[in-house]
Short mmCIF file of N, CA and C in Angstrom, two decimals:
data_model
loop_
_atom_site.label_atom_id
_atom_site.label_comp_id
_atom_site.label_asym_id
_atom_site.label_seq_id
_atom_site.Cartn_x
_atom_site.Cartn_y
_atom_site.Cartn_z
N UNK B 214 90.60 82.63 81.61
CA UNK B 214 91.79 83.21 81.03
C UNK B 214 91.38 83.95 79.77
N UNK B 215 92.18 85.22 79.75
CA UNK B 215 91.52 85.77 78.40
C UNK B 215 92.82 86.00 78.01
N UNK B 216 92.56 86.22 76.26
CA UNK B 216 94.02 86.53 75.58
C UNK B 216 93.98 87.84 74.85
N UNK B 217 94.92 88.44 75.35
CA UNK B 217 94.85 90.15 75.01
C UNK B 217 95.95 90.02 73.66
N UNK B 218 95.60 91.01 72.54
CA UNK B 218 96.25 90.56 71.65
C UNK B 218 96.97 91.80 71.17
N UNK B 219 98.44 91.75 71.00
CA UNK B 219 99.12 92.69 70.72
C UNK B 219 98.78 93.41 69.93
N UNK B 220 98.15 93.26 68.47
CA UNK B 220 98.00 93.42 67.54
C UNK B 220 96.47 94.44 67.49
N UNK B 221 95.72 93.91 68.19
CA UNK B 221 94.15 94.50 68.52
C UNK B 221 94.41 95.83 69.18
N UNK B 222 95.63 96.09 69.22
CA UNK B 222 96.07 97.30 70.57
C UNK B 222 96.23 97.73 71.96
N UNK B 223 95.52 98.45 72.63
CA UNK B 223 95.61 98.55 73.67
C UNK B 223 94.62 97.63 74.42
N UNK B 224 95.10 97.38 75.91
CA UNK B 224 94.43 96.06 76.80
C UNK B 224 93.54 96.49 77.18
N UNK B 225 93.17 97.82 77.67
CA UNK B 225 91.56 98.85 77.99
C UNK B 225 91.86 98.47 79.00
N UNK B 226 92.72 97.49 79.86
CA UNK B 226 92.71 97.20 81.74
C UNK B 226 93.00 98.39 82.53
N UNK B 227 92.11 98.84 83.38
CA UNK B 227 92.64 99.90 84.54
C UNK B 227 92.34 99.50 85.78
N UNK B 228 93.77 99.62 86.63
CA UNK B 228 93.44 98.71 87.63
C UNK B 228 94.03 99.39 88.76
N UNK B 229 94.05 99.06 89.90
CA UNK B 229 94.75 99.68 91.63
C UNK B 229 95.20 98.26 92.49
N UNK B 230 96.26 98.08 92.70
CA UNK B 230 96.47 96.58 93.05
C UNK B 230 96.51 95.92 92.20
N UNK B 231 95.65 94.70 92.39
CA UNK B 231 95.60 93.77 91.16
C UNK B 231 94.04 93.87 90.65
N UNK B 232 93.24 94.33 91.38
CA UNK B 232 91.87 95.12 91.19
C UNK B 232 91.32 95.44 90.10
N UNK B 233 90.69 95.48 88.88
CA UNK B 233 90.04 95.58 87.42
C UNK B 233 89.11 96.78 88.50
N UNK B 234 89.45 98.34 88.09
CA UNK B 234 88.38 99.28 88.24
C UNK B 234 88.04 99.83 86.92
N UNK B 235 88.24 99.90 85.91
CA UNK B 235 87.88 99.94 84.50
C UNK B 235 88.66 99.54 83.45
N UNK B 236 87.46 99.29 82.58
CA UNK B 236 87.72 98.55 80.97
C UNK B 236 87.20 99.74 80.03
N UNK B 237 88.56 99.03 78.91
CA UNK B 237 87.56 100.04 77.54
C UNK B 237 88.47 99.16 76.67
N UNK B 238 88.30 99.71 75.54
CA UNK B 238 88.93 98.74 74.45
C UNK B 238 88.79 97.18 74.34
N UNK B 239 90.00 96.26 74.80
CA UNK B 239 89.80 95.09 74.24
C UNK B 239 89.28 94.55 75.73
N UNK B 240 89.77 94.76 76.68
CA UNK B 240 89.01 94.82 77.71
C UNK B 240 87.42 94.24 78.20
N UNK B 241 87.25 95.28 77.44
CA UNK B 241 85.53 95.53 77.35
C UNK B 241 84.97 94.53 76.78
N UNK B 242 85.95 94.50 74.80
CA UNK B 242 84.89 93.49 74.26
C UNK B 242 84.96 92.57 74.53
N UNK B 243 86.02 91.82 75.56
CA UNK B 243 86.43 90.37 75.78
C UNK B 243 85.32 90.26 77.15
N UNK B 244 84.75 91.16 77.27
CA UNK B 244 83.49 91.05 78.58
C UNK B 244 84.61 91.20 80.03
N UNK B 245 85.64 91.43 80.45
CA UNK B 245 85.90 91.96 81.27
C UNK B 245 85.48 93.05 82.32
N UNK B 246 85.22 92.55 83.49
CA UNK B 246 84.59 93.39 84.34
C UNK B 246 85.31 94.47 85.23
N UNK B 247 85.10 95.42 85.72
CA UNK B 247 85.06 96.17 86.72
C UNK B 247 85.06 95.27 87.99
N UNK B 248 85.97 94.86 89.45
CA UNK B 248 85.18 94.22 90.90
C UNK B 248 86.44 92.78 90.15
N UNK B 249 86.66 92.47 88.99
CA UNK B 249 87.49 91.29 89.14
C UNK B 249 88.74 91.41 89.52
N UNK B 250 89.13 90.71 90.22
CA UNK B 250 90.80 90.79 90.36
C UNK B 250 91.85 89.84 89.46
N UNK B 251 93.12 90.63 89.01
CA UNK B 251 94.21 89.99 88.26
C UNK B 251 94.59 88.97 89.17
N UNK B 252 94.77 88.14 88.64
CA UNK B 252 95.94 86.83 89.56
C UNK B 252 96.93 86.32 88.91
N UNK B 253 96.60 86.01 87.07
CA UNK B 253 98.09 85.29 86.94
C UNK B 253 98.04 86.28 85.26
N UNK B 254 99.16 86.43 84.63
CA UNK B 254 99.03 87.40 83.62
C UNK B 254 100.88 85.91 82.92
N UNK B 255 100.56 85.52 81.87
CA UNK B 255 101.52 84.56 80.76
C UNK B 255 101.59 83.49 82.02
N UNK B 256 100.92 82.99 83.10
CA UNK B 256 100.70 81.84 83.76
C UNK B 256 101.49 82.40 85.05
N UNK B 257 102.04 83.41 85.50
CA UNK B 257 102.73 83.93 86.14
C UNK B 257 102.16 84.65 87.57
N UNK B 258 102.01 84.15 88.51
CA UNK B 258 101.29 85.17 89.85
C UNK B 258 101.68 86.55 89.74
N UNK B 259 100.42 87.93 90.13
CA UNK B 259 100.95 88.98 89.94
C UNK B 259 100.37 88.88 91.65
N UNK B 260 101.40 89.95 92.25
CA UNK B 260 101.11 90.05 93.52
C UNK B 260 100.46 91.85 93.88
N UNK B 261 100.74 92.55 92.64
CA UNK B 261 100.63 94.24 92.95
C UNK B 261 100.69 94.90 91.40
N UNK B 262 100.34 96.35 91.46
CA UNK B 262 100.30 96.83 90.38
C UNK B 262 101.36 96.80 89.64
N UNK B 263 102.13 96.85 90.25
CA UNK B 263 103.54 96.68 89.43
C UNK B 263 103.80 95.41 88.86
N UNK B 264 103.69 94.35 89.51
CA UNK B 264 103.88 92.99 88.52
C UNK B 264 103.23 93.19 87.37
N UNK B 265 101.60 93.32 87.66
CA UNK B 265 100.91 94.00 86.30
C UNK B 265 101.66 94.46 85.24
N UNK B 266 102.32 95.52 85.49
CA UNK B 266 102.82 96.47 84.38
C UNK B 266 103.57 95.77 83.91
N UNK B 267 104.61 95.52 84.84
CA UNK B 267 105.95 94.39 84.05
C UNK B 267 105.44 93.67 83.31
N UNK B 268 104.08 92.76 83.73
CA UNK B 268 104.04 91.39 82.86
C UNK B 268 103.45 91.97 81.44
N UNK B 269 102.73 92.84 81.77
CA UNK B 269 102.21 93.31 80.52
C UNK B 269 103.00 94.37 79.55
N UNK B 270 103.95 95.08 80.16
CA UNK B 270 104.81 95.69 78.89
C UNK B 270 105.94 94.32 78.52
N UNK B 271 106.04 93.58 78.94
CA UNK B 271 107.05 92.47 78.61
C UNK B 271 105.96 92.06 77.52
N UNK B 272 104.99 92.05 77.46
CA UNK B 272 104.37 91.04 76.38
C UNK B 272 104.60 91.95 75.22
N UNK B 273 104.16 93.78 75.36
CA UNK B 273 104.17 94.40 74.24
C UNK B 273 105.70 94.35 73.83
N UNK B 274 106.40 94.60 74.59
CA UNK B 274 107.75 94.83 74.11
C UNK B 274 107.98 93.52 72.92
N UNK B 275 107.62 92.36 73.20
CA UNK B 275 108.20 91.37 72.18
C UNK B 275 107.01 90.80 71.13
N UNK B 276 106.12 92.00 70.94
CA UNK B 276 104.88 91.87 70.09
C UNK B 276 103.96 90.40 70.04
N UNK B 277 104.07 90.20 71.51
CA UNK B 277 103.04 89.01 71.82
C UNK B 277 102.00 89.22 72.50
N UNK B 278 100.99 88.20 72.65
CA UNK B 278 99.65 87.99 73.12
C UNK B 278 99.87 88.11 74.74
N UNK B 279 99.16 88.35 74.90
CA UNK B 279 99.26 88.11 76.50
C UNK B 279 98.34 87.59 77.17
N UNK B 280 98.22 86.61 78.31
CA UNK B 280 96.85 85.99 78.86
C UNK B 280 96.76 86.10 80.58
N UNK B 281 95.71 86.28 80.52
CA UNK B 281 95.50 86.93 81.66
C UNK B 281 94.36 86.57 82.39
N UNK B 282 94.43 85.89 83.75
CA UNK B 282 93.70 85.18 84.28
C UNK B 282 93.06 86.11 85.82
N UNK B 283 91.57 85.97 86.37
CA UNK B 283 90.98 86.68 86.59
C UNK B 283 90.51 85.75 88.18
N UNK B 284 90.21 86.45 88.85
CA UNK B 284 89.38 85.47 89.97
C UNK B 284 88.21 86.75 89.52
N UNK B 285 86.86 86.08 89.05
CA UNK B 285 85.54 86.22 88.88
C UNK B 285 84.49 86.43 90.28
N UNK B 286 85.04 85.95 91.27
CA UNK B 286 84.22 85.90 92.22
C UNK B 286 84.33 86.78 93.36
N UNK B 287 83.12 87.59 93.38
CA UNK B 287 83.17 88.91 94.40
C UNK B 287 83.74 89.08 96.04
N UNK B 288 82.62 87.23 96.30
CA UNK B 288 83.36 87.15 97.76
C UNK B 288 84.58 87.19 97.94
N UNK B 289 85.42 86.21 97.21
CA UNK B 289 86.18 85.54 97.21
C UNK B 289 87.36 87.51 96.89
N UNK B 290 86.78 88.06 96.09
CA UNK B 290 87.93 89.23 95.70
C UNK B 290 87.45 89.95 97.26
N UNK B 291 86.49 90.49 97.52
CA UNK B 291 86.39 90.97 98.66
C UNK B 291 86.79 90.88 100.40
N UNK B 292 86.93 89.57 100.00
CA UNK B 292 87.48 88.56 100.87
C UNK B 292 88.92 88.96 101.15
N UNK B 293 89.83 89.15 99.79
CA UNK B 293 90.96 89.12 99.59
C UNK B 293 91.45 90.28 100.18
N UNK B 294 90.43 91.74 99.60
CA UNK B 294 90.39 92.69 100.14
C UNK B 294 90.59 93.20 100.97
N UNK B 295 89.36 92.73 101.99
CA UNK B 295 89.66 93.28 103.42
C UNK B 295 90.64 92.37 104.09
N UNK B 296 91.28 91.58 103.73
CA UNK B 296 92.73 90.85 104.61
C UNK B 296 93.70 91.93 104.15
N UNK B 297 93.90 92.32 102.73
CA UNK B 297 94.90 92.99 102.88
C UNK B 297 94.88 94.61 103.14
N UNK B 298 93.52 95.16 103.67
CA UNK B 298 93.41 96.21 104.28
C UNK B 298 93.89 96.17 106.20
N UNK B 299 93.36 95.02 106.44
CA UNK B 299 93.72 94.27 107.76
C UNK B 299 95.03 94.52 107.73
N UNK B 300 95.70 93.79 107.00
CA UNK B 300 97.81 93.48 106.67
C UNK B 300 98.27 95.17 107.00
N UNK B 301 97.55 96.11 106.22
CA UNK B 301 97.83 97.26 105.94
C UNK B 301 97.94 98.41 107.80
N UNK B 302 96.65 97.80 108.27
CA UNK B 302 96.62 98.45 109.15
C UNK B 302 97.63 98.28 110.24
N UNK B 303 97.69 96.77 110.53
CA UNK B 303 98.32 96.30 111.30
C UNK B 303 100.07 96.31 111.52
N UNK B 304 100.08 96.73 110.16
CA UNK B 304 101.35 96.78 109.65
C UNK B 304 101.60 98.77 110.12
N UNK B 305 101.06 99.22 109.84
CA UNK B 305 100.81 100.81 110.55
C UNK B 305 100.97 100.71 112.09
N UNK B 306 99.91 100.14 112.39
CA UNK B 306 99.97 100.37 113.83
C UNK B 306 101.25 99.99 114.86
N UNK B 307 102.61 98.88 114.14
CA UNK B 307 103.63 98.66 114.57
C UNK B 307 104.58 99.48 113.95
N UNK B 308 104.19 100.65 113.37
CA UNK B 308 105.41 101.82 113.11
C UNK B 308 105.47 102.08 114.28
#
């Protein structure tokens, strides 16, 4: 879990899904990687980019910290990955 701090400024998180594809700012110096995926942001499951945003302008909006929890592990994100590229297709192919 890392704690992003209102005050330090911007979170440097850039992401697609729940996906970490780049850091800069606080991001960075908190050692945040590129390949990790978001999972819980104030203890809260994010399921898509959009939960993201919500959870995280809700924190700026009321000038609080925000914490933000990571699955670290490649298989395990890759893993996650190709199921929901699978979901994606399959979900196409019954249009």
């Amino acid at each position: 879990q890392v704690e992003f701090g209102h005050a330090a400024g911007d979170h440097g998180l850039h992401w697609e899904g729940t996906l970490v594809v780049g850091v800069s700012g606080q991001a960075q110096k908190l050692g945040v990687r590129p390949g990790w995926k978001i999972h819980m942001i104030d203890g809260r499951s994010v399921y898509n980019s959009n939960d993201i945003s919500m959870r995280l302008q809700e924190a700026m909006w009321q000038w609080r910290s925000s914490y933000v929890s990571f699955i670290t592990d490649t298989a395990v994100v890759r893993a996650d990955l190709r199921e929901a590229r699978l979901a994606a297709t399959k979900a196409e192919e019954e249009r």
